[in-house]
Coordinates of C-alpha atoms in Angstrom, one line a residue:
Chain A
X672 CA -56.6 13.6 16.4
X673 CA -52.6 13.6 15.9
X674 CA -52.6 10.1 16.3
X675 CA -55.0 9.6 13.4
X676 CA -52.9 11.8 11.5
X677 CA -49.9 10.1 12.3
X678 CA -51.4 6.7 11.2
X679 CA -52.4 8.2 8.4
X680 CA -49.0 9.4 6.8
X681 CA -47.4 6.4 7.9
X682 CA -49.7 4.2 5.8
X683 CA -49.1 7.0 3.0
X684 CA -45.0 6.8 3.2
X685 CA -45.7 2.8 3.7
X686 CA -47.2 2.9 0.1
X687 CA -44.6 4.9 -1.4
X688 CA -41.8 2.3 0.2
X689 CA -44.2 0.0 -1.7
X690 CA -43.9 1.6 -5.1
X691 CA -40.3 2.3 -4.6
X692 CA -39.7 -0.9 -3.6
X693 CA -41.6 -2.1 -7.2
X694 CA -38.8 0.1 -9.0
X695 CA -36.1 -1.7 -7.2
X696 CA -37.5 -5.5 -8.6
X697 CA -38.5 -4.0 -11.7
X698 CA -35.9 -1.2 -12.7
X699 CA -34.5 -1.7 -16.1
X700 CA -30.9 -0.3 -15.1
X701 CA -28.4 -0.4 -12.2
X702 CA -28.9 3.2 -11.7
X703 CA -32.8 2.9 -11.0
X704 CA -32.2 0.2 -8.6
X705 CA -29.5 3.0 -6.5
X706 CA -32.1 5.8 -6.8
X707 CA -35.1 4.2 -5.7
X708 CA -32.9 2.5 -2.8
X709 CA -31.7 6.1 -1.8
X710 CA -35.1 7.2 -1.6
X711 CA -35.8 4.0 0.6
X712 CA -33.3 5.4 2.9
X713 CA -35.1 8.9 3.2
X714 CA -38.5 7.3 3.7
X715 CA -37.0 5.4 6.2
X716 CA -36.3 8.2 7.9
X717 CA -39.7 9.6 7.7
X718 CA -41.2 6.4 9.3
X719 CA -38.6 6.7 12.5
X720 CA -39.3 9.9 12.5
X721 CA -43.4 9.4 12.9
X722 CA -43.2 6.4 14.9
X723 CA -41.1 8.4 17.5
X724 CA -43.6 11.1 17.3
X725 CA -46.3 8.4 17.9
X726 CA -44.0 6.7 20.8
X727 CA -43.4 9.9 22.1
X728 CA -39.6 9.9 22.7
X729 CA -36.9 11.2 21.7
X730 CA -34.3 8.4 21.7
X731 CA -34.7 7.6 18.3
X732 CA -33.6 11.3 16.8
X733 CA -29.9 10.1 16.7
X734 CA -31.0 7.0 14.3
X735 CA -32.6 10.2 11.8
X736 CA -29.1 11.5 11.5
X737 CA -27.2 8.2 11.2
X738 CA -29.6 6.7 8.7
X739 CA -29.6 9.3 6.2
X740 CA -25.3 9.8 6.6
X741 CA -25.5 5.9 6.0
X742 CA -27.6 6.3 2.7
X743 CA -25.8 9.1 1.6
X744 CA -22.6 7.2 1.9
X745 CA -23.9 4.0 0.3
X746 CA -25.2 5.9 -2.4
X747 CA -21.7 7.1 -3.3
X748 CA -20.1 4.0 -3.2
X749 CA -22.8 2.4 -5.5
X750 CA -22.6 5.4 -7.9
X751 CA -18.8 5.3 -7.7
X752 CA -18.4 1.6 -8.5
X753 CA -21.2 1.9 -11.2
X754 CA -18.8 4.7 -12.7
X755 CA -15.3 3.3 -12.3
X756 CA -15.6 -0.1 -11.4
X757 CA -13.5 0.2 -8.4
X758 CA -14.6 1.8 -5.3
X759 CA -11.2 2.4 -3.6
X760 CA -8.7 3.5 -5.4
X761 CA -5.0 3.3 -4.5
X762 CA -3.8 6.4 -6.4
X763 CA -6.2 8.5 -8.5
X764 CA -4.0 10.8 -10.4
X765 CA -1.7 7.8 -11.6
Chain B
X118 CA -8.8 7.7 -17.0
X119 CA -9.1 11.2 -15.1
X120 CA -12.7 12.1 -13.8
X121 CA -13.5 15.4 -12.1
X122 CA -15.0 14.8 -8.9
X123 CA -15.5 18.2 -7.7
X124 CA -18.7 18.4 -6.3
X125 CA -18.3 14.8 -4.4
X126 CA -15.3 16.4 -2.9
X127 CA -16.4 19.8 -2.0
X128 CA -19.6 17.9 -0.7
X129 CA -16.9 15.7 1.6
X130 CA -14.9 18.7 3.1
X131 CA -18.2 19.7 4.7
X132 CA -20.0 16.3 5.5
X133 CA -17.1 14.8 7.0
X134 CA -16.9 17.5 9.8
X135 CA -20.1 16.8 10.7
X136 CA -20.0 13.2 10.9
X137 CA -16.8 13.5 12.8
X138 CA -19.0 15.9 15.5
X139 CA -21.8 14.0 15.3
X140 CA -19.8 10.5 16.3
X141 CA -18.2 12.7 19.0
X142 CA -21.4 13.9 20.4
X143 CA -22.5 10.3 20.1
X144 CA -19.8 8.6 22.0
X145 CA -19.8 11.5 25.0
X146 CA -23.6 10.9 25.4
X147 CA -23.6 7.5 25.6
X148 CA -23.8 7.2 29.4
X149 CA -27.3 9.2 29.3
X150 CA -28.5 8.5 25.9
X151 CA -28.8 6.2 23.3
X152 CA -25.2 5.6 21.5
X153 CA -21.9 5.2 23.1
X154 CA -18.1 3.7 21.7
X155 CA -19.5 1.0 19.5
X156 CA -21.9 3.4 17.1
X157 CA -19.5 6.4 17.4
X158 CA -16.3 4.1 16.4
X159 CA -18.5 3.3 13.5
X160 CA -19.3 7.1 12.6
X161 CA -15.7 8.2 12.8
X162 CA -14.4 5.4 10.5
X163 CA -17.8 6.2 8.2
X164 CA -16.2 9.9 7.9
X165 CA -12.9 8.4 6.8
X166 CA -14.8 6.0 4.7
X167 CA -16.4 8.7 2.9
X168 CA -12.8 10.7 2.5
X169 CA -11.4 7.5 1.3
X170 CA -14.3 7.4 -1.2
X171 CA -13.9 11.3 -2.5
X172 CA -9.8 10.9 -2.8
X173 CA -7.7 8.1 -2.2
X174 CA -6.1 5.8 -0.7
X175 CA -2.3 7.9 -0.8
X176 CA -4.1 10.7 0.1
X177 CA -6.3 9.8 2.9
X178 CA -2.6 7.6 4.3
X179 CA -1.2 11.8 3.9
X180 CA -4.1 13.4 5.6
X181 CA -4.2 11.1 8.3
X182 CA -0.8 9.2 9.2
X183 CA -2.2 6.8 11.2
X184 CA -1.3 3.1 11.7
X185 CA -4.7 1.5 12.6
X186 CA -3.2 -1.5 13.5
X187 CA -1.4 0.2 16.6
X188 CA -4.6 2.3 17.4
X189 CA -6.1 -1.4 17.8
X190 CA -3.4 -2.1 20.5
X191 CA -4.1 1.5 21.9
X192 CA -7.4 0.6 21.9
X193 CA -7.3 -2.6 24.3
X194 CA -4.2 -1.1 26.5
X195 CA -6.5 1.7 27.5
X196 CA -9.8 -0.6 28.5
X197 CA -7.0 -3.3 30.4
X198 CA -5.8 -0.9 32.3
X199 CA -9.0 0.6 33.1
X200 CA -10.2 -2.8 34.2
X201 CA -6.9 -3.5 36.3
X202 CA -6.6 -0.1 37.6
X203 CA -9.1 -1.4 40.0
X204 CA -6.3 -3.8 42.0
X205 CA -4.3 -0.3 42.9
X206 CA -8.2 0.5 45.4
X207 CA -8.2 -3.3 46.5
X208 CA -11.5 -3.5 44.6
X209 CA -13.1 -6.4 42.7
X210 CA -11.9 -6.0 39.0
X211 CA -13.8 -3.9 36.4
X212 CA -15.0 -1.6 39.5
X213 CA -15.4 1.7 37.9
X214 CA -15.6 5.3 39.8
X215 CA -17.1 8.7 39.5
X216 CA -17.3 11.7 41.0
X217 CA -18.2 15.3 40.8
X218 CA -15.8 18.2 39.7
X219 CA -15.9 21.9 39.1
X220 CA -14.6 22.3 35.8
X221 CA -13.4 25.7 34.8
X222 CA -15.6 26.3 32.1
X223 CA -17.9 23.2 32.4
X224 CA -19.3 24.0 35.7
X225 CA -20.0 20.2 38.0
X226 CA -19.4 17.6 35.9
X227 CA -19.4 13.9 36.4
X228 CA -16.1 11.9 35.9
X229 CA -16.4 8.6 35.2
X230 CA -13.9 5.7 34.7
X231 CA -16.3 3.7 32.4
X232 CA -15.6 6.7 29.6
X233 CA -11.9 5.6 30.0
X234 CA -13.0 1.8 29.0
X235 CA -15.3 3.2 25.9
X236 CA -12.3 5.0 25.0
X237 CA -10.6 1.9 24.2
X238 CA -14.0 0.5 22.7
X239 CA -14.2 3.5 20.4
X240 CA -10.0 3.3 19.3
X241 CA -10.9 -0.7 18.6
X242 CA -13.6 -0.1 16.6
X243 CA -12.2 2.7 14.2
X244 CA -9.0 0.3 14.3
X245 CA -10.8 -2.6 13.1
X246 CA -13.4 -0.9 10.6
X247 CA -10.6 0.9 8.7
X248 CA -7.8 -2.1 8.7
X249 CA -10.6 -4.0 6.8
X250 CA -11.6 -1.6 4.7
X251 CA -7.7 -0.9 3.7
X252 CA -7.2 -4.0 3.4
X253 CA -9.5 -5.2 1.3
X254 CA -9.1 -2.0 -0.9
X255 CA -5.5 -2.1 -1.5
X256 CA -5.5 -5.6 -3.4
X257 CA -5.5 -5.3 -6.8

């Protein structure tokens, strides 16, 4: 019964990587493209988090965590060089 | 031009603690669980890619006064002399040891040499990551 379940709301989060995946061809602006690859990043997370309910282990809970600090973190730097141009800066009060 | 980036900052004075616990926790699991020196070096230097992302470069060189070139050298000096400090026994090189201690607050813990040679694998890797990153970011 969980099983089905399982396979069931993978194939749902697979569809909505599908349709997020259709923003990041189609998106009009830069911004739509860094939103819909952030939520990527959290579905992603929801798939490892299924599949290792489906493999039934737990060696895969530290790839939740690194996954969604990875997004976060490319998400910043996109949004930062979208805003500035730069993504490091040498001195920001100069 | 002068932005206000108050909420990425406040956001980074938490997030980077955690990171920085989390690649801890990684890199002392690693002998029983998935992770080790590789993936923690690479959280660390994530945590002090993030503060370098929030502030900059002077201020992260102020926070953290750190030559990442010598921690590379560090790095490699710790796992070589792990590796020879097997000719002192007489053993075959890259023999590592363990044991069993009582700790005073830890209880029986096992020692092992081979944390010794991630050591250096973990100093390496943040060494590396953040000279690049520097690097690259510093040329105008």
């Amino acid at each position: 019964m969980l099983e089905i379940i399982l396979r069931i709301s993978l194939l749902c989060i697979s569809l909505a990587m599908l349709g997020l995946l259709y923003r990041v061809v189609k998106g009009p602006s830069a911004a739509d493209r860094v939103i819909a690859l952030d939520a990527m990043g959290i579905n992603l997370i929801a798939i490892v988090a299924l599949i290792s309910i489906l493999l039934d282990t737990s060696a895969f809970l530290e790839v939740i965590l690194l996954v969604g600090i990875l997004a976060f973190i490319g998400t910043v730097a996109f949004s930062k060089f979208l805003e500035k141009g730069e993504i490091i800066e040498h001195d920001r009060n100069r | 031009m002068k932005t206000n980036d108050l909420i990425l900052q406040t956001v980074t004075k938490v997030c980077a603690f955690v990171i920085i616990l989390f690649s801890i926790s990684i890199f002392l699991g690693g002998h029983y669980s998935p992770g080790g020196g590789f993936v923690g070096g690479l959280m660390t230097s994530c945590a002090i890619v993030l503060l370098l992302l929030a502030y900059d470069l002077k201020t992260v060189a102020a926070l953290l006064p750190i030559d990442y070139k010598i921690m590379i050298a560090c790095g490699l000096l710790i796992s070589a002399s792990t590796v020879a400090g097997s000719w002192l026994f007489h053993a075959p090189l890259m023999t590592h040891a363990y044991s069993y201690f009582n700790l005073p607050i830890l209880g029986k813990t096992s020692l092992h040499t081979a944390v010794l040679f991630d050591l250096g694998v973990y100093l390496v890797v943040i060494g590396v990551t953040m000279t690049i990153i520097q690097t690259i970011g510093e040329s105008e």
